[in-house]
PDB file of C-alpha atoms and ligand atoms in Angstrom:
ATOM      1  CA  MET A   1       0.000   0.000   0.000  1.00 49.00           C
ATOM      2  CA  ILE A   2       1.282   3.443  -0.891  1.00 53.00           C
ATOM      3  CA  GLU A   3       1.169   5.821   2.032  1.00 52.00           C
ATOM      4  CA  THR A   4       0.106   9.317   1.016  1.00 54.00           C
ATOM      5  CA  GLU A   5       0.753  12.432   3.069  1.00 53.00           C
ATOM      6  CA  ASP A   6      -2.833  12.328   4.307  1.00 66.00           C
ATOM      7  CA  ALA A   7      -2.346   8.801   5.560  1.00 74.00           C
ATOM      8  CA  CYS A   8       0.452   9.736   7.943  1.00 86.00           C
ATOM      9  CA  VAL A   9      -0.879   9.422  11.465  1.00 85.00           C
ATOM     10  CA  ALA A  10       1.526   7.464  13.640  1.00 87.00           C
ATOM     11  CA  GLY A  11       4.515   8.166  11.431  1.00 89.00           C
ATOM     12  CA  CYS A  12       5.670   7.534   7.887  1.00 90.00           C
ATOM     13  CA  TYR A  13       8.802   7.588   5.776  1.00 88.00           C
ATOM     14  CA  ARG A  14       8.201  11.249   4.927  1.00 87.00           C
ATOM     15  CA  CYS A  15       8.671  12.319   8.527  1.00 88.00           C
ATOM     16  CA  ILE A  16      10.109  10.138  11.297  1.00 87.00           C
ATOM     17  CA  LEU A  17      10.439   6.633   9.932  1.00 90.00           C
ATOM     18  CA  SER A  18      13.739   5.657   8.362  1.00 91.00           C
ATOM     19  CA  TYR A  19      15.814   2.628   7.617  1.00 90.00           C
ATOM     20  CA  PHE A  20      17.879   3.341  10.714  1.00 88.00           C
ATOM     21  CA  ASN A  21      14.971   3.268  13.167  1.00 90.00           C
ATOM     22  CA  GLN A  22      13.353   0.284  11.488  1.00 91.00           C
ATOM     23  CA  PRO A  23      13.669  -1.932  14.600  1.00 90.00           C
ATOM     24  CA  ASP A  24      11.562   0.667  16.455  1.00 89.00           C
ATOM     25  CA  HIS A  25       8.876   1.237  13.828  1.00 91.00           C
ATOM     26  CA  GLU A  26       6.254  -0.632  15.826  1.00 89.00           C
ATOM     27  CA  LEU A  27       6.954   1.628  18.818  1.00 88.00           C
ATOM     28  CA  ILE A  28       6.944   4.913  16.918  1.00 89.00           C
ATOM     29  CA  ASP A  29       3.638   6.715  17.248  1.00 89.00           C
ATOM     30  CA  ARG A  30       3.373  10.470  16.945  1.00 86.00           C
ATOM     31  CA  ARG A  31      -0.043  10.260  18.605  1.00 88.00           C
ATOM     32  CA  ASN A  32       1.279   8.801  21.884  1.00 88.00           C
ATOM     33  CA  ASP A  33      -0.257  10.962  24.623  1.00 89.00           C
ATOM     34  CA  ASN A  34       2.680  10.583  27.006  1.00 86.00           C
ATOM     35  CA  VAL A  35       5.200  11.642  24.402  1.00 84.00           C
ATOM     36  CA  ILE A  36       3.077  14.575  23.220  1.00 88.00           C
ATOM     37  CA  SER A  37       2.585  15.922  26.734  1.00 90.00           C
ATOM     38  CA  LEU A  38       6.249  15.354  27.548  1.00 86.00           C
ATOM     39  CA  LEU A  39       7.370  17.257  24.442  1.00 87.00           C
ATOM     40  CA  CYS A  40       4.914  20.053  25.189  1.00 90.00           C
ATOM     41  CA  GLU A  41       6.319  20.340  28.711  1.00 87.00           C
ATOM     42  CA  LEU A  42       9.873  20.371  27.367  1.00 86.00           C
ATOM     43  CA  THR A  43       9.048  23.446  25.295  1.00 88.00           C
ATOM     44  CA  THR A  44       8.541  25.345  28.535  1.00 85.00           C
ATOM     45  CA  ALA A  45      11.226  23.569  30.572  1.00 79.00           C
ATOM     46  CA  ASN A  46      13.352  25.913  32.620  1.00 73.00           C
ATOM     47  CA  GLU A  47      16.630  24.742  34.056  1.00 69.00           C
ATOM     48  CA  SER A  48      17.069  27.600  36.505  1.00 64.00           C
ATOM     49  CA  GLU A  49      13.596  27.000  37.898  1.00 56.00           C
ATOM     50  CA  ALA A  50      14.474  23.405  38.639  1.00 54.00           C
ATOM     51  CA  GLU A  51      17.718  24.452  40.270  1.00 55.00           C
ATOM     52  CA  THR A  52      15.834  26.785  42.561  1.00 53.00           C
ATOM     53  CA  ALA A  53      13.457  23.969  43.402  1.00 50.00           C
ATOM     54  CA  SER A  54      16.389  21.829  44.508  1.00 49.00           C
ATOM     55  CA  ALA A  55      17.659  24.471  46.933  1.00 55.00           C
ATOM     56  CA  GLY A  56      17.209  23.251  50.476  1.00 66.00           C
ATOM     57  CA  ASP A  57      16.622  19.766  49.168  1.00 77.00           C
ATOM     58  CA  PRO A  58      18.535  17.187  51.240  1.00 89.00           C
ATOM     59  CA  TRP A  59      19.705  15.254  48.170  1.00 92.00           C
ATOM     60  CA  GLY A  60      20.909  18.405  46.434  1.00 89.00           C
ATOM     61  CA  GLU A  61      22.815  19.302  49.579  1.00 90.00           C
ATOM     62  CA  ALA A  62      24.257  15.778  49.883  1.00 93.00           C
ATOM     63  CA  VAL A  63      25.391  15.772  46.255  1.00 93.00           C
ATOM     64  CA  ARG A  64      27.294  19.027  46.906  1.00 90.00           C
ATOM     65  CA  GLN A  65      28.847  17.667  50.091  1.00 91.00           C
ATOM     66  CA  TRP A  66      29.952  14.486  48.352  1.00 93.00           C
ATOM     67  CA  GLY A  67      31.637  16.573  45.669  1.00 92.00           C
ATOM     68  CA  LEU A  68      29.646  15.004  42.858  1.00 93.00           C
ATOM     69  CA  PRO A  69      29.115  16.857  39.573  1.00 92.00           C
ATOM     70  CA  THR A  70      26.363  19.469  39.848  1.00 92.00           C
ATOM     71  CA  PRO A  71      23.122  18.016  38.496  1.00 93.00           C
ATOM     72  CA  SER A  72      20.752  19.881  36.200  1.00 89.00           C
ATOM     73  CA  GLY A  73      17.081  19.900  36.889  1.00 86.00           C
ATOM     74  CA  LEU A  74      14.629  18.149  34.641  1.00 89.00           C
ATOM     75  CA  SER A  75      10.886  18.582  34.546  1.00 88.00           C
ATOM     76  CA  MET A  76       9.191  15.505  33.194  1.00 83.00           C
ATOM     77  CA  ALA A  77       5.517  14.540  33.202  1.00 76.00           C
ATOM     78  CA  GLY A  78       4.816  17.400  35.595  1.00 81.00           C
ATOM     79  CA  ILE A  79       7.384  16.190  38.108  1.00 84.00           C
ATOM     80  CA  GLN A  80      10.470  18.183  39.077  1.00 87.00           C
ATOM     81  CA  LEU A  81      13.521  15.954  38.989  1.00 91.00           C
ATOM     82  CA  PRO A  82      16.502  17.892  40.352  1.00 91.00           C
ATOM     83  CA  LEU A  83      19.016  15.031  40.129  1.00 94.00           C
ATOM     84  CA  PHE A  84      19.691  14.757  36.415  1.00 94.00           C
ATOM     85  CA  TRP A  85      23.164  14.684  34.867  1.00 93.00           C
ATOM     86  CA  PRO A  86      22.591  15.206  31.117  1.00 91.00           C
ATOM     87  CA  ALA A  87      26.234  14.673  30.147  1.00 89.00           C
ATOM     88  CA  LYS A  88      26.149  11.249  31.797  1.00 90.00           C
ATOM     89  CA  GLY A  89      22.552  10.403  30.876  1.00 91.00           C
ATOM     90  CA  VAL A  90      21.904   9.664  34.534  1.00 94.00           C
ATOM     91  CA  LEU A  91      18.671  10.423  36.362  1.00 96.00           C
ATOM     92  CA  ALA A  92      18.460   9.701  40.095  1.00 95.00           C
ATOM     93  CA  VAL A  93      15.059   9.628  41.781  1.00 94.00           C
ATOM     94  CA  PRO A  94      14.720   9.861  45.576  1.00 93.00           C
ATOM     95  CA  GLY A  95      12.038   7.462  46.751  1.00 92.00           C
ATOM     96  CA  GLY A  96      12.413   5.415  43.557  1.00 93.00           C
ATOM     97  CA  ALA A  97      11.176   5.955  40.010  1.00 92.00           C
ATOM     98  CA  SER A  98       7.777   4.641  38.970  1.00 92.00           C
ATOM     99  CA  PRO A  99       7.654   2.360  35.914  1.00 92.00           C
ATOM    100  CA  GLU A 100       5.902   5.211  34.053  1.00 91.00           C
ATOM    101  CA  LEU A 101       8.754   7.569  34.887  1.00 92.00           C
ATOM    102  CA  VAL A 102      11.327   5.009  33.749  1.00 93.00           C
ATOM    103  CA  ASN A 103       9.408   4.666  30.462  1.00 92.00           C
ATOM    104  CA  GLU A 104       9.225   8.413  29.909  1.00 91.00           C
ATOM    105  CA  ALA A 105      12.918   8.762  30.687  1.00 92.00           C
ATOM    106  CA  ALA A 106      13.692   5.984  28.210  1.00 92.00           C
ATOM    107  CA  ALA A 107      11.638   7.834  25.591  1.00 91.00           C
ATOM    108  CA  LEU A 108      14.028  10.753  26.123  1.00 89.00           C
ATOM    109  CA  GLY A 109      17.020   8.460  25.785  1.00 90.00           C
ATOM    110  CA  ILE A 110      17.749   8.466  29.514  1.00 92.00           C
ATOM    111  CA  LEU A 111      18.420   4.812  30.234  1.00 90.00           C
ATOM    112  CA  ASP A 112      20.305   5.135  33.507  1.00 93.00           C
ATOM    113  CA  VAL A 113      17.560   5.754  36.071  1.00 95.00           C
ATOM    114  CA  ILE A 114      18.720   5.172  39.630  1.00 95.00           C
ATOM    115  CA  ASP A 115      16.398   4.645  42.568  1.00 95.00           C
ATOM    116  CA  LEU A 116      17.548   6.503  45.660  1.00 95.00           C
ATOM    117  CA  PRO A 117      16.298   6.154  49.235  1.00 93.00           C
ATOM    118  CA  ASP A 118      13.944   8.906  50.423  1.00 91.00           C
ATOM    119  CA  ARG A 119      16.739  10.582  52.372  1.00 91.00           C
ATOM    120  CA  PRO A 120      20.482  10.564  51.734  1.00 93.00           C
ATOM    121  CA  ALA A 121      22.677   8.474  54.000  1.00 92.00           C
ATOM    122  CA  GLU A 122      26.121   9.521  55.188  1.00 92.00           C
ATOM    123  CA  HIS A 123      27.872   8.254  52.064  1.00 92.00           C
ATOM    124  CA  ALA A 124      26.896   8.512  48.412  1.00 93.00           C
ATOM    125  CA  PRO A 125      25.166   5.389  47.057  1.00 94.00           C
ATOM    126  CA  ALA A 126      27.693   3.208  45.207  1.00 94.00           C
ATOM    127  CA  GLU A 127      25.314   2.824  42.265  1.00 94.00           C
ATOM    128  CA  LEU A 128      25.225   6.599  41.818  1.00 95.00           C
ATOM    129  CA  LEU A 129      29.009   6.924  41.998  1.00 95.00           C
ATOM    130  CA  ILE A 130      29.441   4.214  39.383  1.00 94.00           C
ATOM    131  CA  ALA A 131      26.825   5.738  37.057  1.00 94.00           C
ATOM    132  CA  LEU A 132      28.517   9.134  37.314  1.00 94.00           C
ATOM    133  CA  GLY A 133      31.930   7.615  36.780  1.00 92.00           C
ATOM    134  CA  VAL A 134      33.172   8.897  40.127  1.00 88.00           C
ATOM    135  CA  SER A 135      35.667   6.572  41.708  1.00 72.00           C
ATOM    136  CA  ARG A 136      36.358   6.634  45.404  1.00 62.00           C
TER     137      ARG A 136
HETATM  138 ZN1   ZN B 201       4.677  11.157   8.290  1.00 54.29          ZN
END
């Protein structure tokens, strides 16, 4: 069947489908509500706002004390996530990430999602150090 421009709904070879993303063609859907809302939120994402939100946050404070790289904030699915290291592709979530959050992160290409306890302990979690490439 020849796909015309009018027929493009989920995606076609005129826009986002290509030979290179062929293994993902079944997953690609421009109509996906989660992706649409996530992209809409990204258009108004504000890094400095997220940084402000992390001020006074025990994890933000702990990360500074441990001498870890300074995280950037990320707003995703209406949730402020202050512990995101874009250069490393690492997202750490105090209290643990929900499966939905892990999926949305994966949709953004963030595959390293680390569950943290609700409150920081005395020492940085080993999993976080390894993900950030910090050796102790
Ligand atoms: Zn298309």
